XYZ file of C-alpha atoms in Angstrom:
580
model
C -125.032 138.903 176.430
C -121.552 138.969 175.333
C -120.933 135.535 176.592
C -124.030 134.248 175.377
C -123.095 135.829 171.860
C -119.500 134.191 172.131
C -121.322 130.516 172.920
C -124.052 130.774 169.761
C -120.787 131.527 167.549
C -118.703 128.901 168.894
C -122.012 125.920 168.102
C -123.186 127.982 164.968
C -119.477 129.491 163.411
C -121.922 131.106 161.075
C -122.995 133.493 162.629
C -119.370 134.392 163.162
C -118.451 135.158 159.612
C -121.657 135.904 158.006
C -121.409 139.365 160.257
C -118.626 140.660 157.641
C -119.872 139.300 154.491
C -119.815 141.241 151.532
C -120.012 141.612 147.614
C -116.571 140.834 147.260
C -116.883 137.583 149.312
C -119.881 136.754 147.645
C -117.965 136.885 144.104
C -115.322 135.181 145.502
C -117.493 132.176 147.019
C -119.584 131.793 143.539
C -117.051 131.424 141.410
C -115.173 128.692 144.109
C -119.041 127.039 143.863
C -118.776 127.102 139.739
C -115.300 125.128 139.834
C -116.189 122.943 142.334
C -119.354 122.349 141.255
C -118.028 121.174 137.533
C -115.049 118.759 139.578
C -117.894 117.516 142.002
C -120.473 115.755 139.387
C -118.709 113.573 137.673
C -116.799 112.692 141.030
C -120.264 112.035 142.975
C -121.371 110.006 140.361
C -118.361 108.160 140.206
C -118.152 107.795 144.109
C -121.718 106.586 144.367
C -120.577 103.679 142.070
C -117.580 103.229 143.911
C -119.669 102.227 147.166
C -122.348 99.898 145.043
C -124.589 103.145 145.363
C -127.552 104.461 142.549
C -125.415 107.179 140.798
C -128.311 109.711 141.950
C -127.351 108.932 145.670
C -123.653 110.537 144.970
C -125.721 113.870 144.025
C -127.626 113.880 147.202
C -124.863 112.993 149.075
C -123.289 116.710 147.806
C -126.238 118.688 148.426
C -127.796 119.175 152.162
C -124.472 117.737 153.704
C -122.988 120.937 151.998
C -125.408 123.378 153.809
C -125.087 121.893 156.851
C -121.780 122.066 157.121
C -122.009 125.799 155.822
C -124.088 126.373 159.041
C -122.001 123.975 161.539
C -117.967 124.238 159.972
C -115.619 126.002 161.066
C -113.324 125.513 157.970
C -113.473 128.218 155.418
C -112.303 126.316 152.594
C -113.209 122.436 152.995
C -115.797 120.699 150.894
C -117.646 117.955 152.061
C -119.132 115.413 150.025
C -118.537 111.617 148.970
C -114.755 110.641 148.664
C -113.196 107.567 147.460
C -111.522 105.927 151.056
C -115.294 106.506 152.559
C -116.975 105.302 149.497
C -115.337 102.212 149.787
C -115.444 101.623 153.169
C -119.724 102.201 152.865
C -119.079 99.281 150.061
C -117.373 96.841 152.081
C -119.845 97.411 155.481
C -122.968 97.240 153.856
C -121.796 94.092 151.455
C -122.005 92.340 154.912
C -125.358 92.738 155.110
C -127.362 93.062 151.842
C -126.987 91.960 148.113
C -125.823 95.587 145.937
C -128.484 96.715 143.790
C -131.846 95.718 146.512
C -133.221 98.255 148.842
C -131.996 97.066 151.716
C -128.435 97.746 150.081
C -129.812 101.306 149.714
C -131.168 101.410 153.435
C -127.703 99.928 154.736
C -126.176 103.019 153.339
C -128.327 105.601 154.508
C -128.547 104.053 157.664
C -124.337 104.111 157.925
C -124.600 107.789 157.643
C -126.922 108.379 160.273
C -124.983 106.287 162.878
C -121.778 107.696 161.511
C -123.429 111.378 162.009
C -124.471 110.679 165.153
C -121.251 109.410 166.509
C -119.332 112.398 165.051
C -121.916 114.995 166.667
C -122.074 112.939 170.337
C -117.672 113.098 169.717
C -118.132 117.265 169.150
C -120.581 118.068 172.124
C -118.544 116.187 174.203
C -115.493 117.610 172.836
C -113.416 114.222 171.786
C -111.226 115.651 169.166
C -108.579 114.626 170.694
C -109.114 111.110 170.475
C -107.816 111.339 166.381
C -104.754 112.066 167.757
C -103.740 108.909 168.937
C -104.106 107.533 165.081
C -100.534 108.167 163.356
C -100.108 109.939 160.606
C -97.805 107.780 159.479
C -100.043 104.524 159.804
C -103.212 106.590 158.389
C -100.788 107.646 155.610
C -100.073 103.807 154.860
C -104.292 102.715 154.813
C -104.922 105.618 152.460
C -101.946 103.976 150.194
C -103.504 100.655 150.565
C -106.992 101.599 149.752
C -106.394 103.759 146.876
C -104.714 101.000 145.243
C -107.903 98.287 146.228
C -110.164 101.135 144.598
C -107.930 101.418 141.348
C -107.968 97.862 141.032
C -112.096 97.307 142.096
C -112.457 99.651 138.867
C -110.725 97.922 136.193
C -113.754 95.476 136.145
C -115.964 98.804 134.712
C -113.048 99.737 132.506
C -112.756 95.968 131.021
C -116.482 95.642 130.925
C -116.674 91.927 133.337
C -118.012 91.091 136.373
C -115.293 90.966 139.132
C -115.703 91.027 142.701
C -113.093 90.903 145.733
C -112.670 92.816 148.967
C -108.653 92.631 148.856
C -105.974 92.398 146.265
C -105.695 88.938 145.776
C -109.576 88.018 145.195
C -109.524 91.295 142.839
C -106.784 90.614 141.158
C -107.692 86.413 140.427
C -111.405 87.017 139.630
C -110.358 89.689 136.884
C -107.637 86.981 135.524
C -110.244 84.720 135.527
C -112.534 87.236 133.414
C -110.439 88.473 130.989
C -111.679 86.325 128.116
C -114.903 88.160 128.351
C -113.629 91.438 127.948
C -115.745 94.350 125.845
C -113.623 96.027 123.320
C -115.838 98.906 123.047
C -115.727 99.354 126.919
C -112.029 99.133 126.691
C -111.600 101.653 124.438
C -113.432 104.200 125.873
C -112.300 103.162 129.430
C -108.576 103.549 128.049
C -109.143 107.193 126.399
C -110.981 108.166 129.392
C -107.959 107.505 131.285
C -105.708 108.568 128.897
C -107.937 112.314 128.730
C -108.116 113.044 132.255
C -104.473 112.195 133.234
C -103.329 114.866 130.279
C -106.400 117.003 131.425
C -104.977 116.570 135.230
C -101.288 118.274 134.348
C -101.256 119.628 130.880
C -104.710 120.790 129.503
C -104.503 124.426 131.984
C -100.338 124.913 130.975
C -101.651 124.483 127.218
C -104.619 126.832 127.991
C -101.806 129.232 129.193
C -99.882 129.359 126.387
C -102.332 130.529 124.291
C -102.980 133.983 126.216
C -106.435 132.519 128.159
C -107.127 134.225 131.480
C -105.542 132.111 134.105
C -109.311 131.841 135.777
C -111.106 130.661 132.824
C -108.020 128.150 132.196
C -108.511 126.685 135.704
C -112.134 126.254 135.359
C -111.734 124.631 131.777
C -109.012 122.383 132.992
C -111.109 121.212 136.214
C -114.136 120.973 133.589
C -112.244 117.854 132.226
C -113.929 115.007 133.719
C -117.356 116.724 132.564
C -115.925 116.640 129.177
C -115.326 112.967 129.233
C -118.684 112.164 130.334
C -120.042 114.355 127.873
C -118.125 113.095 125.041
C -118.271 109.603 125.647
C -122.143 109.532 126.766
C -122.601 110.964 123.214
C -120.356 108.209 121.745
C -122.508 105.670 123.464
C -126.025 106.926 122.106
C -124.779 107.852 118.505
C -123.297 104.392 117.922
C -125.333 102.965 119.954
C -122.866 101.096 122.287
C -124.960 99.572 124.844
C -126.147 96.877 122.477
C -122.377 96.111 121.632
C -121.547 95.442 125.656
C -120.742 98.798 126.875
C -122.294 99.373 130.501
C -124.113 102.060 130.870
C -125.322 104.302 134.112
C -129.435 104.198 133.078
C -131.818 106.018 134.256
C -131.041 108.535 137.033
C -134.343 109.620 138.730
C -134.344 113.526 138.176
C -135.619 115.847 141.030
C -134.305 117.231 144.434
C -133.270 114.536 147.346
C -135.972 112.657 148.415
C -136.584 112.529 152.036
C -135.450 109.436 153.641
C -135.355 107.657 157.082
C -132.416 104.916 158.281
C -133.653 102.052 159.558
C -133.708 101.603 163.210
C -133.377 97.912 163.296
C -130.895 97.032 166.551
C -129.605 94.238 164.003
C -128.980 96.579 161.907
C -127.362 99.060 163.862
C -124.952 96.515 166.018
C -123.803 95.264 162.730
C -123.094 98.456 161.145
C -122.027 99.967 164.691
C -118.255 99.127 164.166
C -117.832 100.436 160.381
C -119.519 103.404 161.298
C -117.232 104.219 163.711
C -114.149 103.777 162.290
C -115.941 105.658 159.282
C -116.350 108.399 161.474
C -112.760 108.476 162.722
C -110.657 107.544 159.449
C -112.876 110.786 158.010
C -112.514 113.097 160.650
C -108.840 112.634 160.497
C -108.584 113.123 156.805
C -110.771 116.101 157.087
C -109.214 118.021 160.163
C -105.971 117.418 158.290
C -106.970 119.262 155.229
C -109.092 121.734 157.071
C -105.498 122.676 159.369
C -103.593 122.632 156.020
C -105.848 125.270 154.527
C -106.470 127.379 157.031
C -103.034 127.580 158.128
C -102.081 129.342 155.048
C -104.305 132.400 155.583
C -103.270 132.392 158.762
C -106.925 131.136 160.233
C -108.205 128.493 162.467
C -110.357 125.318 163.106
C -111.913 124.069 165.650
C -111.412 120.316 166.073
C -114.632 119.454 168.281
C -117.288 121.786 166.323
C -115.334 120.270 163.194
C -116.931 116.865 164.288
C -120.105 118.544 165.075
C -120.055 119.775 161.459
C -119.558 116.639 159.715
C -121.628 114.976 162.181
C -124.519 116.839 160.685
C -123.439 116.536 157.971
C -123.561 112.992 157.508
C -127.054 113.240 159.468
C -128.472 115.436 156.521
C -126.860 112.921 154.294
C -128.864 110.141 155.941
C -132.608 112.374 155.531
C -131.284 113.237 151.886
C -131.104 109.870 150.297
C -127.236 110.140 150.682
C -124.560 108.068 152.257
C -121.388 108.684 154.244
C -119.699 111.817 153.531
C -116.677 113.500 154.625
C -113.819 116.575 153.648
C -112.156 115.888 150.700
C -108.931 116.488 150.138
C -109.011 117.059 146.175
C -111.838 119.098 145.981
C -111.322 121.060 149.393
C -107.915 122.516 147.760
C -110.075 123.293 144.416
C -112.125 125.199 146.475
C -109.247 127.022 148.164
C -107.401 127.728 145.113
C -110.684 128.338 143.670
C -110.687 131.846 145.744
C -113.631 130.652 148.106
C -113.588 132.921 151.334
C -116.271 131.222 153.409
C -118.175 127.977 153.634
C -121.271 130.041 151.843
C -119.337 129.159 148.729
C -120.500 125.306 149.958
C -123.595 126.104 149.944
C -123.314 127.929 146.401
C -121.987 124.663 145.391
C -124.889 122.392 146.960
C -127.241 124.543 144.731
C -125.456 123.934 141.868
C -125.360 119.747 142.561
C -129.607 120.486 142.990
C -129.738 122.252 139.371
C -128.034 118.899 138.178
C -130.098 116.896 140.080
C -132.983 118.290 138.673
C -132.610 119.270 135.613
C -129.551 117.022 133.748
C -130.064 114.081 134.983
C -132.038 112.507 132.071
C -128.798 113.663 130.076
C -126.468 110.464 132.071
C -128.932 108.036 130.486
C -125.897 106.525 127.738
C -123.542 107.771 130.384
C -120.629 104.965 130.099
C -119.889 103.563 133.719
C -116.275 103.064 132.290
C -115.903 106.865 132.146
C -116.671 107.145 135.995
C -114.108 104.037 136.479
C -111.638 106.158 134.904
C -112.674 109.562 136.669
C -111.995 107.415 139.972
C -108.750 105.767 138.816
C -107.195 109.079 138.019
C -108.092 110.422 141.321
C -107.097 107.866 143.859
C -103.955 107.659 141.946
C -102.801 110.986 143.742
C -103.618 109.073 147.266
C -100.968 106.340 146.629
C -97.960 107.555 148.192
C -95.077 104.794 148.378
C -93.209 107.265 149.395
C -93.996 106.919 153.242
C -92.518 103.109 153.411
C -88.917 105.022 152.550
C -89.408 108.241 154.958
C -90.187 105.647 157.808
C -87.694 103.076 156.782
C -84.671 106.024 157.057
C -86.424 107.627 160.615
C -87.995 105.197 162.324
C -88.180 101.808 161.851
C -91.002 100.673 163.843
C -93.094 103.237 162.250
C -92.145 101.180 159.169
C -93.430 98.235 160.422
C -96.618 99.829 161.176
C -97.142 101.510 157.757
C -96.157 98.325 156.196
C -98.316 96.094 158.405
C -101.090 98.099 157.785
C -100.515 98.529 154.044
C -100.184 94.525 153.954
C -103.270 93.894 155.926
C -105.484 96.563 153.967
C -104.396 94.753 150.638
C -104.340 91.350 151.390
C -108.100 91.389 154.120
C -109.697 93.945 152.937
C -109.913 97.685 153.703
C -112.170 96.903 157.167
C -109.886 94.268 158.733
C -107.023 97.103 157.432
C -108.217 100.231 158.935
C -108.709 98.103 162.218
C -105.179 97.069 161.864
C -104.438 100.839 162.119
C -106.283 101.862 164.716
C -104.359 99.410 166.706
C -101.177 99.537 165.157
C -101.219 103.141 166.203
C -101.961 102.655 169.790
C -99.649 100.102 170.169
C -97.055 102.471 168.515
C -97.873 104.995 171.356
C -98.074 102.379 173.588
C -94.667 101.154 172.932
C -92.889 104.033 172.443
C -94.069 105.392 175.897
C -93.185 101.962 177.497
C -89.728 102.372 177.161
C -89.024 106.403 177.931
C -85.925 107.403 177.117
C -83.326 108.195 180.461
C -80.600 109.751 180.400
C -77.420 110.234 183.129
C -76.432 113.654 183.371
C -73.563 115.679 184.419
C -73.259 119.219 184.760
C -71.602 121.063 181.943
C -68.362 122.877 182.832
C -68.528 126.519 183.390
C -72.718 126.396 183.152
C -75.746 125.706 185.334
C -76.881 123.443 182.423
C -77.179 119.043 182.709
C -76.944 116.874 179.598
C -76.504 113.327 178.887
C -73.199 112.100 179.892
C -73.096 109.684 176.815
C -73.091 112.528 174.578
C -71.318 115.528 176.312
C -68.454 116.384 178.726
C -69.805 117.299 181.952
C -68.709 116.748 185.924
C -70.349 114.162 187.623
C -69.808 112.731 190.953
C -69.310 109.140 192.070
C -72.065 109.087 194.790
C -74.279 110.814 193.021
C -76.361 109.886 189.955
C -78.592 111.920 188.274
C -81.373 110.478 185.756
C -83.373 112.650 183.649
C -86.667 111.020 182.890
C -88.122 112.335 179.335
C -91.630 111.240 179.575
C -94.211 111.416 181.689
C -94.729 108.542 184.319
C -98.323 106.056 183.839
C -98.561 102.693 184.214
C -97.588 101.139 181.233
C -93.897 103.176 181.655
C -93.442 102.825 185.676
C -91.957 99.519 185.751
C -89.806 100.371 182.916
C -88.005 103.308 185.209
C -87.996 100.835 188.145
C -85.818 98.669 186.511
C -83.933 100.785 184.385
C -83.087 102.889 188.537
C -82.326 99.394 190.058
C -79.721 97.996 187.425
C -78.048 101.587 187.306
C -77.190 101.062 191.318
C -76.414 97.785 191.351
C -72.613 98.457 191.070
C -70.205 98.788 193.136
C -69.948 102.469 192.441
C -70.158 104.426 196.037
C -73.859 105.667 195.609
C -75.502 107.874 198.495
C -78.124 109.683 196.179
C -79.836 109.750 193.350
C -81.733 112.319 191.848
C -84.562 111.824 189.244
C -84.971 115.316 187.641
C -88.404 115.549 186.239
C -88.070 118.316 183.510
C -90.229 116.585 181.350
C -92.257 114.711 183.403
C -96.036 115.983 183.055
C -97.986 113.600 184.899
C -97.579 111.237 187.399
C -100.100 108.682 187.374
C -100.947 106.123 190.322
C -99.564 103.871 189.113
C -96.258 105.535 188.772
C -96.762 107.194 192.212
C -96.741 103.524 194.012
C -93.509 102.876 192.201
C -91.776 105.851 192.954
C -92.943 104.906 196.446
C -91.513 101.036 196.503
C -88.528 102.714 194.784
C -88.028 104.945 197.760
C -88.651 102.152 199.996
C -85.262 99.688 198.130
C -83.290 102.492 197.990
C -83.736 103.397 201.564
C -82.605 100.004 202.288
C -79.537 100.153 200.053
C -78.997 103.597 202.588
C -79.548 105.486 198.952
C -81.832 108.381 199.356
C -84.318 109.446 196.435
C -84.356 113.159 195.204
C -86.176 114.876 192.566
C -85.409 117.833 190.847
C -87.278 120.697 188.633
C -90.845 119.126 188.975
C -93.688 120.967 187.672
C -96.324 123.119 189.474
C -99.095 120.425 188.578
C -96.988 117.174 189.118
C -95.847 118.533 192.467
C -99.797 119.688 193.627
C -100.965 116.085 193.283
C -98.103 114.404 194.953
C -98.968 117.018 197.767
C -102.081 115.110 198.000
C -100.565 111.942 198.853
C -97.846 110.496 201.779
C -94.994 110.171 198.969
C -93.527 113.011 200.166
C -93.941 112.643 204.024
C -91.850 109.583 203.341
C -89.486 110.552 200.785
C -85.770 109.701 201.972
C -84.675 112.885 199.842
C -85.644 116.490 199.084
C -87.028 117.803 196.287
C -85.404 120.530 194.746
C -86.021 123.696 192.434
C -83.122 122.832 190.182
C -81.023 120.644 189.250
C -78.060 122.840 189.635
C -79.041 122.760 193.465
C -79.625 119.571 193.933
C -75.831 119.018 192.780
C -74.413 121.829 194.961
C -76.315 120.050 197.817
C -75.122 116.701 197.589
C -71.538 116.854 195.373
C -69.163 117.585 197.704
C -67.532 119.974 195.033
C -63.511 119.162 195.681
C -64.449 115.514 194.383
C -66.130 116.265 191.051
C -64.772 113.812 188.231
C -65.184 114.262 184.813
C -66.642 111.886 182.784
C-alpha cells in the first residue's frame, strides 16, 4: 500500500502536499493568486499579440494550463502561462503555414500546443529529463538575448502605429525604416508614456509607495498593478477622445465567457510541418522552466522533479490545446512574483486560473478601446529584463569557445530568425560537448614528495621515473575521445626516453565505451611490440565489471592496480627516482 501510495504521489505530487494544507497556506496561496493574477492580464493579452494570437486566446492560455499543472507540478512556486520567447516562437511556426488573423492561423496554434504537450508528457513517462542537459546554459543564455531583442523590435510597429513585418533584425529593422512616414502621432504618444509608466512603475512606483508609510504588501501589489493601470488609463483615453478614428489601433472585441472547448487538427501535413517547432518548443521551455523551478525551490530548501516537471507542462500545454490556448510554459517573471508573492503551493495556481476566468468572463467587454500600443509597451518593458549582454563578456574572459557559441547563436537568432537560431543552439551545444569531450584533458604525473598523492608534472614538483610514465586520463573514454588518447599515448613514447611501462590511471574515468575498449586493446597490442607493457591504475567498481566481461584483460601486458601509489612502488625501482 505504502508503495502504491509513494507511486500515486510521485505521478500526482498533489496528493503529496494537499495532505498538510491549511488556513495559513490557503491565505498565503490567495494573496500570491491576487498579485499574479493583476501581473498576468495585461501580460496574456500582450503575449497573445505577440504570437499573431486573438487577445482572448492569451486568457485561455492562463486558465486550465494553470490547474493542470496544480494537479501534475512538482514546483511550489512556478507559474505557467504564455511567455514572450514561446510566444514568438508559436508566431514564427505557424506563419509557415497560415496567413495571421484566419482560422487556420488559430488552429496552427492550438494544434502546436497539443503536439508540444504531447512530446513533453511522452519525455516525462519515459523519464528524458536529462536530455535538457546537453543544451548549455551559456548558449540558451545567448538565444534568450537574441530573441528578446527580435520581440522588442517586432513591437515598435504597434508602438509607431505601421504595418511592419520581419522574422529577423534586418527585415524588422528595414520594413519599419521604410514605414516611418506613416507613423500615428496619437499611437506614439501613448505607446511612449506607456513605456515611459511601466519602466518607472517597474523600479520606483513600490520605493515611492514606501516612503509614504504603505504596508509593504499593499505596495507590492499596487506596484505589480502597474501594467493594469496603463491599460486602464489609456483604454479610457482612447474611448473619451475617441482615438481610433484618429489612427490609434485598437484590441476590439474580445469574446467574453469561459474557454471554449477546442480540438487541434490532426492533419499529418499539419503535424510533420509543425513537428520540428514543437519540439524545440518543448525543449527551449522546459529548460527555462526547470531552471526557474530549481532556482525557487532551492531557496526553501525544496525540490523538483525534472521528469514529472515535463509531465506537468506536458499537460499543461495539452489543456492549453482543449482550452482555445496556445503554447505555454514557466515563466520566469511571474514565477518569482508568485514566490515573493508568499505562495506556498501550486493551489495558489489554481487561485490564479480562477481569477484569469472572472476576467474572461466578466471584463472582457471593458478591452474594447484597449490601445494595442499599451500591450507593445507592456511586452517591451518585459523582455527588456531577458537581454543580458552580459554573457558575451563572462564567456569571452572563461572560455572562449563558449563565446563563440553564445555569439554564433546570438548572430544567427538575429540575423535568420528565432527558428533557424534556436536550431543553431541546439547544435552549437552538442557540438560544444562534443568538442570539449574530444580532446580530454591528460596529464603526466609524478608522485609528490613525502605523500601518496600524483599531480601533473607541468604544474608541481613530484618524482618521476624515466621508464615509467604515468597519464592520468580526466574524462571518461567513448568513441568520439578514444582516438584522441591513442595518439596523445603514442607521441608521448615515441622518444628516446627508456620506457618499460606505462600506466593510465583512470581516477576519473566513468565509462568505457566499445569503442574505447578496442583502442585500449590495439594500444596494448603497439605497446607490446615496442616491449612497453600497459597498466591501469584506481579504476572504478563499474568500469572494471564490464571490462571483466570482455578478453581486454586476459590479454593485458600489465596489471591493474588499486592505486596509483602501488603501481609506482611496483614498477620504480625506488634508488632511481628523478625529480622533475
Amino acid at each position: 500500500m505504502k508503495f502504491k501510495r509513494s507511486q500515486l504521489e510521485r505521478h500526482f505530487p498533489i496528493l503529496g502536499w494537499s495532505k498538510t494544507y491549511s488556513r495559513d497556506t490557503l491565505t498565503s496561496d490567495l494573496v500570491a493568486a491576487v498579485i499574479v493574477t493583476i501581473m498576468l492580464i495585461p501580460q496574456s493579452l500582450a503575449y497573445a499579440l505577440l504570437a499573431g494570437l486573438p487577445a482572448e486566446m492569451g486568457l485561455y492560455a492562463s486558465i486550465l494550463p494553470l490547474v493542470a499543472y496544480a494537479i501534475f507540478g512538482t514546483s511550489r512556486a512556478l507559474a505557467v502561462g504564455p511567455v514572450a520567447v514561446v510566444s514568438l516562437m508559436t508566431a514564427a511556426a505557424v506563419g509557415n503555414l497560415a496567413l495571421q488573423g484566419t482560422a487556420e492561423y488559430v488552429i496552427a496554434a492550438i494544434t502546436l500546443a497539443f503536439i508540444s504537450g504531447l512530446i513533453l508528457t511522452v519525455m516525462g513517462l519515459f523519464r528524458l529529463g536529462f536530455l535538457a542537459n546537453f543544451l548549455s546554459h551559456p548558449v540558451i543564455a545567448g538565444f534568450i538575448t537574441a530573441s528578446g531583442i527580435l520581440i522588442a523590435f517586432s513591437q515598435l510597429k504597434h508602438i509607431l502605429g505601421v504595418d511592419a513585418h520581419g522574422h529577423n533584425l534586418i527585415d524588422l529593422i528595414g520594413s519599419l525604416i521604410a514605414h516611418l512616414p506613416e507613423t500615428s502621432i496619437f499611437t506614439l504618444l501613448i505607446g511612449l508614456m506607456a513605456l515611459g509608466f511601466l519602466f518607472w512603475v517597474r523600479k520606483g512606483l513600490k520605493p515611492m509607495l514606501l516612503n509614504t508609510g504603505m504596508a509593504p504588501r499593499l505596495a507590492d501589489i499596487l506596484a505589480k498593478a502597474g501594467p493594469v493601470a496603463a491599460v486602464a488609463v489609456t483604454t479610457l483615453v482612447v474611448w473619451i477622445f475617441d482615438l481610433e478614428n484618429h489612427g490609434v489601433r485598437i484590441v476590439g472585441e474580445v469574446p467574453m465567457g469561459l474557454p471554449p472547448l477546442s480540438m487541434p487538427s490532426f492533419s499529418a501535413d499539419i503535424w510533420s510541418s509543425l513537428f520540428v517547432s514543437a519540439l524545440l518548443i518543448s525543449v527551449i521551455g522546459f529548460v527555462e522552466s526547470v531552471s526557474v523551478a530549481t532556482t525557487l525551490a532551492a531557496k526553501k530548501r525544496q525540490r523538483i522533479d525534472p521528469d514529472q516537471e515535463l509531465v506537468g507542462l506536458g499537460t499543461s500545454n495539452i489543456a492549453a490545446a482543449i482550452s482555445g490556448g496556445y503554447p505555454v510554459t514557466g515563466g520566469f517573471a511571474r514565477s518569482v512574483v508568485n514566490f515573493d508573492a508568499g505562495a506556498e503551493t501550486p493551489a495558489a495556481g489554481a487561485f490564479t486560473a480562477i481569477g484569469i476566468a472572472f476576467a474572461a468572463l466578466l471584463l472582457t467587454p471593458l478591452l474594447f478601446f484597449l490601445p494595442k500600443a499599451t500591450l507593445a509597451a507592456t511586452i517591451i518593458v518585459a523582455v527588456l529584463s531577458l537581454v543580458d549582454f552580459s554573457i558575451l563578456k563572462k564567456t569571452w574572459t572563461y572560455s572562449r569557445v563558449d563565446f563563440a557559441a553564445v555569439a554564433a547563436t546570438i548572430v544567427l537568432t538575429l540575423g535568420l530568425g528565432v527558428e533557424t537560431g534556436v536550431s543553431a543552439g541546439v547544435v552549437l551545444s552538442l557540438g560544444l560537448f562534443l568538442y570539449k569531450t574530444s580532446r580530454p584533458h591528460v596529464a603526466e604525473v609524478g608522485l609528490v614528495p613525502g605523500t601518496q598523492h600524483f599531480r601533473n608534472i607541468l604544474r608541481h614538483k613530484v618524482e618521476t621515473h624515466a621508464s615509467l610514465v604515468s597519464l592520468r586520463i580526466d574524462e571518461s573514454l567513448y568513441f568520439a575521445n578514444a582516438r584522441f588518447l591513442e595518439n596523445y599515448l603514442l607521441n608521448r613514447v615515441a622518444c628516446e626516453q627508456p620506457i618499460r611501462n606505462v600506466v593510465l590511471m583512470c581516477s576519473a574515468v566513468n565509462e568505457i565505451d566499445l569503442s574505447a575498449l578496442e583502442t585500449l586493446e590495439e594500444l596494448n597490442r603497439r605497446l607490446g611490440d615496442m616491449d612497453i607493457k600497459l597498466h591501469l591504475s584506481e579504476v572504478k567498481g563499474p568500469v572494471m565489471d564490464r571490462l571483466k566481461r570482455s578478453h581486454f584483460l586476459d590479454h593485458l601486458t600489465g596489471q591493474v592496480f588499486l592505486a596509483q601509489y602501488d603501481a609506482m612502488v611496483a614498477l620504480t625501482p625506488s634508488a632511481d627516482t628523478e625529480r622533475a
